Amino acid sequence: MGRSFLKGGVLLGALLALLLLGTGCGNGQSAPELYLDESIPETPIKIFTQNQTVSKAIEACCKNVLNQDKSTNIVVYSDSASFYADEGLSYRELLLKRLASGTADDLYLIPAEDVLEFDEKGYIYDMSNLNCTANLSQDALIQSTYNGKVFSVPLTYTCFGFVWNVDMLKKYGLEVPGNLAEFLHVCETLKENGVLPYGANKDFSLTVPVMCAGLYDIYQGENTEQTLALLSDGTVSISEYMEKGFSFLQMLIDNGYMDPEAALGTLPSSKEEKAFFQEENCAFICAIYRGQTFEDYPFEIEMTPLPILENGSICVVGADQRLAINPGSEHLDAAIAIVEALGETETLDSFAEHLGKISSSQNATAPNITQSKSIIACVSQGGQIPNQDFRLHFNVWNTVRELSQRLCQGASVAEVTAEYDARQKQEVSLYGEH
């Protein structure tokens, strides 16, 4: 785990918005000098994040907007842990233990797959009445709402797509595919020339294609809300859709378009995964949209939505860096004020720019990266697949990841789809409206 702290303060009420004007997040601006009355007692606020980069970005934002009224003296502590832990507990395991301890963090980043459980356990503070929620884009707000509660303010918005070695495709007379037929032609041609098409990892490299192939007709059909309602109450079995998704992954395995054993041994966004792609051991990988995705390649790359539909492409989107408030915080007012500050439109835009992601504000700004034009255009069209749709009373992202891993370990499509139906029934019974 990494730990750092920033001495700052909370700007209360409407003054927050005024002071945010002209300030940035992680853009090199120095905070104005402050002359605190040392007699003002310190108020410690603890924030738990998934990596030190995010912690430092949050601290940089806080430094520019906090303590300006000279009447508060809050100490912001940030602590972080890796989503996947090489040693010890992972971020999700640590977060659950910290919240259960009763002496947990005031603010934390909530993984999408934990929202249903955390709501059931009372770990979520409803932000519906906070002013900053009005600054979120419609998609970001939808993906931050469960059971009528706004459970977080996402500090960024992102998407998942394929990153292609364009030079390698050209070497074999190929172009970046735009639909399923073209995708299969590219994969088969590469395989015939001794090239592994897809360099997958054990996480979203499995999850994203399965969700895209399985759920596209829900989100691009005419009866999305009705279908989601039927799935959410268990009237319709999730296997009616996800069987197509798991079959797609099985096809990639059976045709030799990916190596399931190698995928299970590869962590997402790791140095090893990037090096494998850099060294041209495969033609494309799956990646999360962010600035560093496009850095340090010795060949031309392009990031696209997944070209696995008969008539085009689709991608998975998601609110990211979801900042939640612990309702058991001893300093709830201070924690709320920090969220209000970070949720200002200009701060959200600056935060996303600093991390090279899409803003979760209504501006939905994105970095001007030439290699990503097609996937950004796809996201802007709407109708994409959320990594976790909170209109459903059962998990998607986490469950699809686990069952896709089982498929790579040798389970059949029939087995994993039956398991998903069973989990759907169980979770609808547990988390559904009573």
Coordinates of C-alpha atoms in Angstrom, one line a residue:
M1 CA 0.0 0.0 0.0
G2 CA 1.1 3.6 -0.5
R3 CA 0.2 6.4 1.8
S4 CA 0.6 10.1 1.6
F5 CA -1.1 13.2 3.1
L6 CA -1.9 16.7 2.2
K7 CA -2.6 19.5 4.6
G8 CA -5.5 21.4 3.3
G9 CA -8.9 22.6 4.2
V10 CA -12.5 22.5 3.1
L11 CA -14.1 25.4 1.5
L12 CA -17.7 25.5 2.7
G13 CA -20.9 26.1 0.8
A14 CA -21.1 28.3 -2.2
L15 CA -17.6 29.6 -1.8
L16 CA -16.4 26.3 -3.2
A17 CA -17.7 27.1 -6.7
L18 CA -16.2 30.6 -6.7
L19 CA -12.7 29.4 -5.8
L20 CA -12.7 26.6 -8.3
L21 CA -12.9 29.1 -11.1
G22 CA -9.5 29.5 -12.5
T23 CA -8.0 26.6 -10.7
G24 CA -6.8 23.4 -12.2
C25 CA -6.1 19.8 -11.2
G26 CA -2.6 18.5 -11.6
N27 CA -1.8 21.2 -14.1
G28 CA 1.2 22.7 -12.4
Q29 CA -0.6 25.6 -10.8
S30 CA 0.5 26.4 -7.3
A31 CA -2.0 26.9 -4.6
P32 CA -2.3 30.4 -3.1
E33 CA -0.4 30.9 0.1
L34 CA -2.5 30.4 3.2
Y35 CA -2.2 31.9 6.6
L36 CA -4.0 29.6 8.9
D37 CA -4.9 30.4 12.4
E38 CA -3.1 27.6 14.3
S39 CA -5.7 27.7 16.9
I40 CA -8.2 26.1 14.5
P41 CA -8.2 22.4 15.2
E42 CA -7.3 20.0 12.5
T43 CA -10.0 17.8 11.0
P44 CA -8.5 14.6 9.4
I45 CA -10.1 13.2 6.3
K46 CA -9.0 9.9 5.0
I47 CA -9.3 8.8 1.4
F48 CA -8.6 5.3 0.1
T49 CA -7.8 4.8 -3.6
Q50 CA -6.6 2.1 -5.9
N51 CA -3.3 3.6 -6.8
Q52 CA -0.9 6.4 -5.9
T53 CA -1.4 8.2 -9.2
V54 CA -5.0 8.8 -8.4
S55 CA -4.2 9.7 -4.8
K56 CA -1.8 12.4 -5.9
A57 CA -4.2 13.7 -8.5
I58 CA -6.9 14.1 -5.8
E59 CA -4.4 15.8 -3.5
A60 CA -3.4 18.2 -6.3
C61 CA -7.1 19.1 -6.8
C62 CA -7.7 19.6 -3.1
K63 CA -4.6 21.8 -2.7
N64 CA -6.1 24.3 -5.2
V65 CA -9.5 24.6 -3.6
L66 CA -9.3 23.9 0.1
N67 CA -8.7 26.0 3.1
Q68 CA -9.3 29.3 1.2
D69 CA -11.7 30.7 3.7
K70 CA -9.0 30.6 6.5
S71 CA -11.6 29.2 8.9
T72 CA -11.0 25.5 8.4
N73 CA -7.9 23.3 8.8
I74 CA -8.5 19.9 7.4
V75 CA -5.7 17.3 6.9
V76 CA -6.4 15.1 3.9
Y77 CA -4.7 11.7 4.2
S78 CA -4.7 9.4 1.2
D79 CA -3.9 5.7 1.3
S80 CA -3.8 3.3 -1.7
A81 CA -3.6 -0.3 -2.6
S82 CA -3.4 -2.3 -5.9
F83 CA -6.6 -3.8 -7.4
Y84 CA -4.5 -7.0 -7.7
A85 CA -2.1 -7.6 -4.9
D86 CA 1.2 -9.3 -5.4
E87 CA 1.4 -9.7 -1.6
G88 CA -1.2 -9.3 1.0
L89 CA -4.8 -8.3 0.4
S90 CA -6.2 -6.6 -2.8
Y91 CA -7.8 -3.2 -2.7
R92 CA -11.3 -4.7 -2.7
E93 CA -10.5 -7.0 0.2
L94 CA -8.8 -4.2 2.2
L95 CA -11.7 -1.8 1.5
L96 CA -14.3 -4.3 2.8
K97 CA -12.3 -4.9 6.0
R98 CA -11.8 -1.2 6.5
L99 CA -15.5 -0.4 6.2
A100 CA -16.4 -3.4 8.4
S101 CA -14.0 -2.2 11.1
G102 CA -16.1 0.8 11.9
T103 CA -13.1 3.1 11.9
A104 CA -12.8 3.2 8.1
D105 CA -12.0 5.9 5.6
D106 CA -14.2 9.0 5.1
L107 CA -14.0 8.8 1.3
Y108 CA -13.1 5.8 -0.9
L109 CA -13.2 4.6 -4.5
I110 CA -15.9 2.0 -4.8
P111 CA -15.5 -0.7 -7.5
A112 CA -18.6 -1.3 -9.6
E113 CA -18.8 -4.9 -8.7
D114 CA -19.1 -4.1 -4.9
V115 CA -22.0 -1.6 -5.1
L116 CA -24.8 -4.1 -4.6
E117 CA -23.2 -5.7 -1.6
F118 CA -22.1 -2.3 -0.1
D119 CA -25.7 -0.9 -0.4
E120 CA -27.0 -4.0 1.4
K121 CA -24.5 -3.5 4.2
G122 CA -25.2 0.2 4.6
Y123 CA -21.8 1.4 3.4
I124 CA -23.1 3.8 0.8
Y125 CA -24.0 7.5 1.5
D126 CA -26.8 8.8 -0.9
M127 CA -25.4 11.8 -2.8
S128 CA -28.7 12.6 -4.6
N129 CA -29.0 16.0 -2.9
L130 CA -25.4 17.1 -3.6
N131 CA -25.1 20.0 -6.0
C132 CA -22.2 18.4 -7.9
T133 CA -24.4 15.5 -9.2
A134 CA -26.0 18.0 -11.6
N135 CA -22.6 18.4 -13.2
L136 CA -22.4 14.8 -14.3
S137 CA -23.2 13.6 -17.9
Q138 CA -26.3 11.5 -18.2
D139 CA -24.3 8.3 -18.8
A140 CA -22.1 9.0 -15.8
L141 CA -25.0 9.7 -13.6
I142 CA -26.9 6.5 -14.7
Q143 CA -23.8 4.5 -13.9
S144 CA -23.6 6.2 -10.4
T145 CA -27.2 5.4 -9.4
Y146 CA -28.5 2.3 -7.7
N147 CA -31.9 1.8 -6.1
G148 CA -32.5 5.5 -6.5
K149 CA -29.3 6.5 -4.7
V150 CA -26.4 8.3 -6.2
F151 CA -23.7 6.2 -4.6
S152 CA -20.6 8.0 -6.0
V153 CA -19.3 10.9 -8.0
P154 CA -17.1 9.4 -10.8
L155 CA -14.0 11.5 -11.2
T156 CA -13.5 10.3 -14.7
Y157 CA -15.3 8.3 -17.5
T158 CA -13.7 5.7 -19.6
C159 CA -14.1 3.0 -22.2
F160 CA -12.5 -0.3 -23.2
G161 CA -11.5 -1.2 -26.7
F162 CA -8.9 -3.0 -28.9
V163 CA -5.5 -1.5 -29.6
W164 CA -4.1 -2.6 -32.9
N165 CA -0.6 -2.9 -34.3
V166 CA -1.4 -1.1 -37.6
D167 CA 2.0 -1.7 -39.0
M168 CA 1.7 -5.5 -38.5
L169 CA -1.7 -5.5 -40.2
K170 CA -0.3 -3.7 -43.2
K171 CA 2.6 -6.2 -43.4
Y172 CA 0.0 -8.9 -44.2
G173 CA -2.2 -6.7 -46.4
L174 CA -4.8 -6.1 -43.8
E175 CA -6.6 -3.1 -42.4
V176 CA -8.1 -2.4 -39.0
P177 CA -11.4 -4.3 -39.1
G178 CA -14.8 -2.6 -38.8
N179 CA -17.2 -5.5 -38.4
L180 CA -17.3 -9.2 -37.5
A181 CA -16.6 -10.5 -41.0
E182 CA -13.5 -8.3 -41.3
F183 CA -12.4 -9.2 -37.7
L184 CA -12.5 -12.9 -38.4
H185 CA -10.7 -12.4 -41.7
V186 CA -7.9 -10.5 -39.9
C187 CA -7.6 -13.1 -37.2
E188 CA -7.5 -16.0 -39.6
T189 CA -4.9 -14.4 -41.9
L190 CA -2.7 -13.6 -38.9
K191 CA -3.0 -17.1 -37.6
E192 CA -2.1 -18.6 -41.0
N193 CA 1.1 -16.5 -40.9
G194 CA 2.1 -17.7 -37.5
V195 CA 1.0 -14.6 -35.6
L196 CA -1.1 -14.8 -32.4
P197 CA -4.0 -12.4 -33.1
Y198 CA -5.2 -11.5 -29.6
G199 CA -2.9 -11.0 -26.6
A200 CA -5.4 -11.3 -23.8
N201 CA -5.1 -10.8 -20.1
K202 CA -7.1 -12.5 -17.3
D203 CA -9.4 -9.5 -16.6
F204 CA -11.1 -7.1 -19.0
S205 CA -9.5 -8.8 -22.1
L206 CA -11.9 -11.6 -21.4
T207 CA -14.8 -9.6 -19.9
V208 CA -15.1 -7.0 -22.6
P209 CA -15.5 -9.2 -25.7
V210 CA -17.9 -11.5 -23.9
M211 CA -20.1 -8.6 -22.7
C212 CA -20.0 -6.9 -26.2
A213 CA -21.0 -10.1 -28.0
G214 CA -23.6 -11.1 -25.4
L215 CA -25.3 -7.8 -24.5
Y216 CA -25.1 -5.6 -27.6
D217 CA -28.7 -6.2 -28.7
I218 CA -30.0 -5.1 -25.3
Y219 CA -28.4 -1.7 -25.5
Q220 CA -28.8 -1.2 -29.2
G221 CA -32.3 -2.5 -29.4
E222 CA -35.6 -0.7 -29.1
N223 CA -36.8 -2.1 -25.7
T224 CA -33.7 -1.6 -23.5
E225 CA -35.6 -0.5 -20.4
Q226 CA -38.2 -3.3 -20.7
T227 CA -35.5 -5.9 -21.2
L228 CA -33.4 -4.7 -18.3
A229 CA -36.5 -4.8 -16.0
L230 CA -37.3 -8.4 -17.0
L231 CA -33.7 -9.4 -16.4
S232 CA -33.5 -7.5 -13.1
D233 CA -36.5 -9.3 -11.6
G234 CA -35.4 -12.7 -13.0
T235 CA -38.3 -13.1 -15.4
V236 CA -35.8 -13.4 -18.3
S237 CA -32.6 -15.5 -17.7
I238 CA -29.3 -13.8 -18.4
S239 CA -28.2 -16.9 -20.4
E240 CA -30.6 -15.8 -23.2
Y241 CA -28.0 -13.1 -23.9
M242 CA -24.8 -14.2 -22.4
E243 CA -24.7 -17.6 -24.1
K244 CA -23.7 -15.7 -27.3
G245 CA -20.9 -13.9 -25.4
F246 CA -19.3 -17.0 -23.9
S247 CA -19.6 -18.7 -27.3
F248 CA -17.7 -15.9 -28.8
L249 CA -14.9 -16.3 -26.3
Q250 CA -14.9 -20.1 -26.9
M251 CA -14.6 -19.5 -30.6
L252 CA -11.5 -17.3 -30.1
I253 CA -10.0 -20.1 -28.0
D254 CA -11.0 -23.0 -30.4
N255 CA -9.7 -21.2 -33.5
G256 CA -6.4 -20.3 -31.9
Y257 CA -7.0 -16.6 -32.0
M258 CA -5.9 -16.3 -28.4
D259 CA -3.9 -18.3 -25.8
P260 CA -6.2 -19.0 -22.8
E261 CA -3.4 -20.3 -20.6
A262 CA -1.3 -17.2 -21.3
A263 CA -4.3 -15.0 -20.7
L264 CA -4.8 -16.5 -17.2
G265 CA -1.2 -15.7 -16.3
T266 CA -1.3 -12.1 -17.5
L267 CA -2.4 -9.2 -15.2
P268 CA -4.3 -6.3 -16.9
S269 CA -2.3 -3.2 -17.8
S270 CA 0.9 -4.8 -16.5
K271 CA 4.4 -4.2 -17.8
E272 CA 4.5 -7.8 -19.0
E273 CA 1.3 -7.3 -21.0
K274 CA 2.6 -4.2 -22.6
A275 CA 6.0 -5.6 -23.4
F276 CA 4.4 -8.7 -25.0
F277 CA 2.5 -6.3 -27.4
Q278 CA 5.5 -4.0 -27.9
E279 CA 7.7 -6.9 -28.9
E280 CA 5.0 -7.8 -31.6
N281 CA 4.1 -11.2 -30.1
C282 CA 0.5 -10.5 -30.9
A283 CA -1.5 -8.1 -33.2
F284 CA -3.9 -6.5 -30.8
I285 CA -4.7 -6.3 -27.1
C286 CA -7.7 -5.0 -25.1
A287 CA -7.1 -1.7 -23.2
I288 CA -8.7 0.9 -21.0
Y289 CA -8.9 4.3 -22.5
R290 CA -6.3 6.6 -20.9
G291 CA -3.3 8.6 -22.0
Q292 CA -0.6 6.1 -21.2
T293 CA -2.4 3.5 -23.4
F294 CA -1.0 5.3 -26.4
E295 CA 2.6 5.7 -25.2
D296 CA 5.9 4.0 -26.0
Y297 CA 5.1 1.8 -29.0
P298 CA 7.7 1.4 -31.8
F299 CA 4.9 1.0 -34.4
E300 CA 1.7 2.7 -35.4
I301 CA -1.3 1.9 -33.2
E302 CA -5.0 2.6 -33.3
M303 CA -7.6 2.1 -30.6
T304 CA -11.0 1.1 -31.8
P305 CA -14.3 -0.2 -30.4
L306 CA -14.7 -4.0 -30.8
P307 CA -15.6 -4.9 -34.4
I308 CA -17.6 -7.9 -33.5
L309 CA -21.1 -7.0 -34.8
E310 CA -22.3 -8.0 -38.2
N311 CA -22.9 -4.4 -39.1
G312 CA -20.2 -2.6 -37.0
S313 CA -18.5 -2.1 -33.7
I314 CA -19.4 -1.6 -30.0
C315 CA -17.5 -1.0 -26.8
V316 CA -17.9 -1.2 -23.0
V317 CA -18.0 2.1 -21.2
G318 CA -17.9 3.0 -17.5
A319 CA -17.8 5.6 -14.9
D320 CA -14.4 5.5 -13.4
Q321 CA -12.6 6.4 -10.1
R322 CA -16.0 6.4 -8.4
L323 CA -15.6 8.5 -5.2
A324 CA -18.0 7.4 -2.5
I325 CA -18.7 8.8 1.0
N326 CA -18.7 6.5 4.0
P327 CA -22.0 7.3 5.8
G328 CA -20.2 6.3 9.1
S329 CA -17.6 9.1 8.7
E330 CA -16.9 11.0 11.9
H331 CA -16.4 14.1 9.7
L332 CA -19.3 13.8 7.3
D333 CA -19.7 17.5 6.5
A334 CA -16.0 17.8 5.6
A335 CA -16.1 14.7 3.4
I336 CA -19.2 16.0 1.6
A337 CA -17.6 19.4 1.0
I338 CA -14.6 17.7 -0.6
V339 CA -16.8 15.7 -2.9
E340 CA -18.7 18.9 -3.8
A341 CA -15.3 20.6 -4.7
L342 CA -14.0 17.7 -6.7
G343 CA -17.4 17.3 -8.5
E344 CA -17.3 20.8 -10.0
T345 CA -17.4 20.8 -13.8
E346 CA -14.1 22.5 -14.3
T347 CA -12.4 20.2 -11.7
L348 CA -13.8 17.1 -13.3
D349 CA -12.6 18.2 -16.8
S350 CA -9.1 19.0 -15.4
F351 CA -8.9 15.8 -13.5
A352 CA -9.7 13.8 -16.6
E353 CA -7.2 15.7 -18.7
H354 CA -4.5 15.1 -16.1
L355 CA -5.2 11.3 -16.2
G356 CA -5.7 11.2 -20.0
K357 CA -9.3 10.1 -19.7
I358 CA -12.8 11.2 -20.7
S359 CA -14.5 13.8 -18.4
S360 CA -17.5 12.6 -16.4
S361 CA -19.0 16.1 -16.6
Q362 CA -21.7 17.1 -19.1
N363 CA -18.9 18.5 -21.2
A364 CA -17.6 14.9 -21.8
T365 CA -14.3 16.3 -23.0
A366 CA -11.6 13.8 -24.1
P367 CA -7.9 14.2 -24.9
N368 CA -7.2 14.9 -28.6
I369 CA -5.5 11.7 -29.5
T370 CA -5.5 10.9 -33.2
Q371 CA -5.2 7.1 -32.6
S372 CA -8.5 7.0 -30.6
K373 CA -10.9 9.0 -32.9
S374 CA -13.0 5.9 -33.8
I375 CA -13.6 4.7 -30.2
I376 CA -14.4 8.2 -29.0
A377 CA -16.9 8.6 -31.8
C378 CA -18.4 5.3 -30.8
V379 CA -18.8 6.4 -27.2
S380 CA -20.3 9.7 -28.2
Q381 CA -23.1 7.9 -30.2
G382 CA -24.4 6.3 -27.0
G383 CA -25.9 2.8 -26.8
Q384 CA -22.7 1.3 -25.6
I385 CA -22.5 -1.3 -22.9
P386 CA -22.0 -0.2 -19.3
N387 CA -19.5 -2.2 -17.3
Q388 CA -22.1 -2.5 -14.6
D389 CA -25.7 -1.5 -15.2
F390 CA -27.2 -0.6 -11.8
R391 CA -30.7 -1.0 -13.1
L392 CA -29.9 -4.7 -12.7
H393 CA -30.1 -6.4 -9.3
F394 CA -27.3 -8.7 -10.1
N395 CA -23.6 -8.4 -11.0
V396 CA -22.3 -8.3 -14.5
W397 CA -18.7 -7.2 -14.7
N398 CA -17.3 -9.3 -11.9
T399 CA -19.4 -12.4 -12.7
V400 CA -18.5 -12.3 -16.4
R401 CA -14.9 -12.0 -15.5
E402 CA -15.0 -15.0 -13.2
L403 CA -17.0 -17.2 -15.6
S404 CA -14.8 -16.2 -18.6
Q405 CA -11.7 -17.3 -16.6
R406 CA -13.5 -20.6 -15.9
L407 CA -14.1 -21.0 -19.7
C408 CA -10.3 -20.5 -20.2
Q409 CA -9.7 -23.2 -17.6
G410 CA -11.7 -25.7 -19.6
A411 CA -15.4 -25.3 -18.5
S412 CA -18.0 -25.5 -21.2
V413 CA -20.2 -22.7 -22.5
A414 CA -23.2 -24.6 -21.1
E415 CA -21.6 -24.9 -17.7
V416 CA -20.8 -21.2 -17.3
T417 CA -24.1 -20.0 -18.7
A418 CA -26.0 -22.3 -16.2
E419 CA -23.8 -20.9 -13.4
Y420 CA -24.7 -17.4 -14.4
D421 CA -28.4 -18.1 -14.4
A422 CA -28.0 -19.6 -10.9
R423 CA -26.1 -16.5 -9.7
Q424 CA -28.7 -14.2 -11.2
K425 CA -31.5 -15.9 -9.3
Q426 CA -29.5 -15.8 -6.1
E427 CA -28.5 -12.2 -6.3
V428 CA -32.0 -11.0 -7.5
S429 CA -33.4 -12.7 -4.4
L430 CA -30.8 -11.0 -2.2
Y431 CA -30.5 -7.5 -3.8
G432 CA -33.8 -7.2 -5.6
E433 CA -36.7 -5.0 -4.4
H434 CA -38.4 -6.7 -1.4

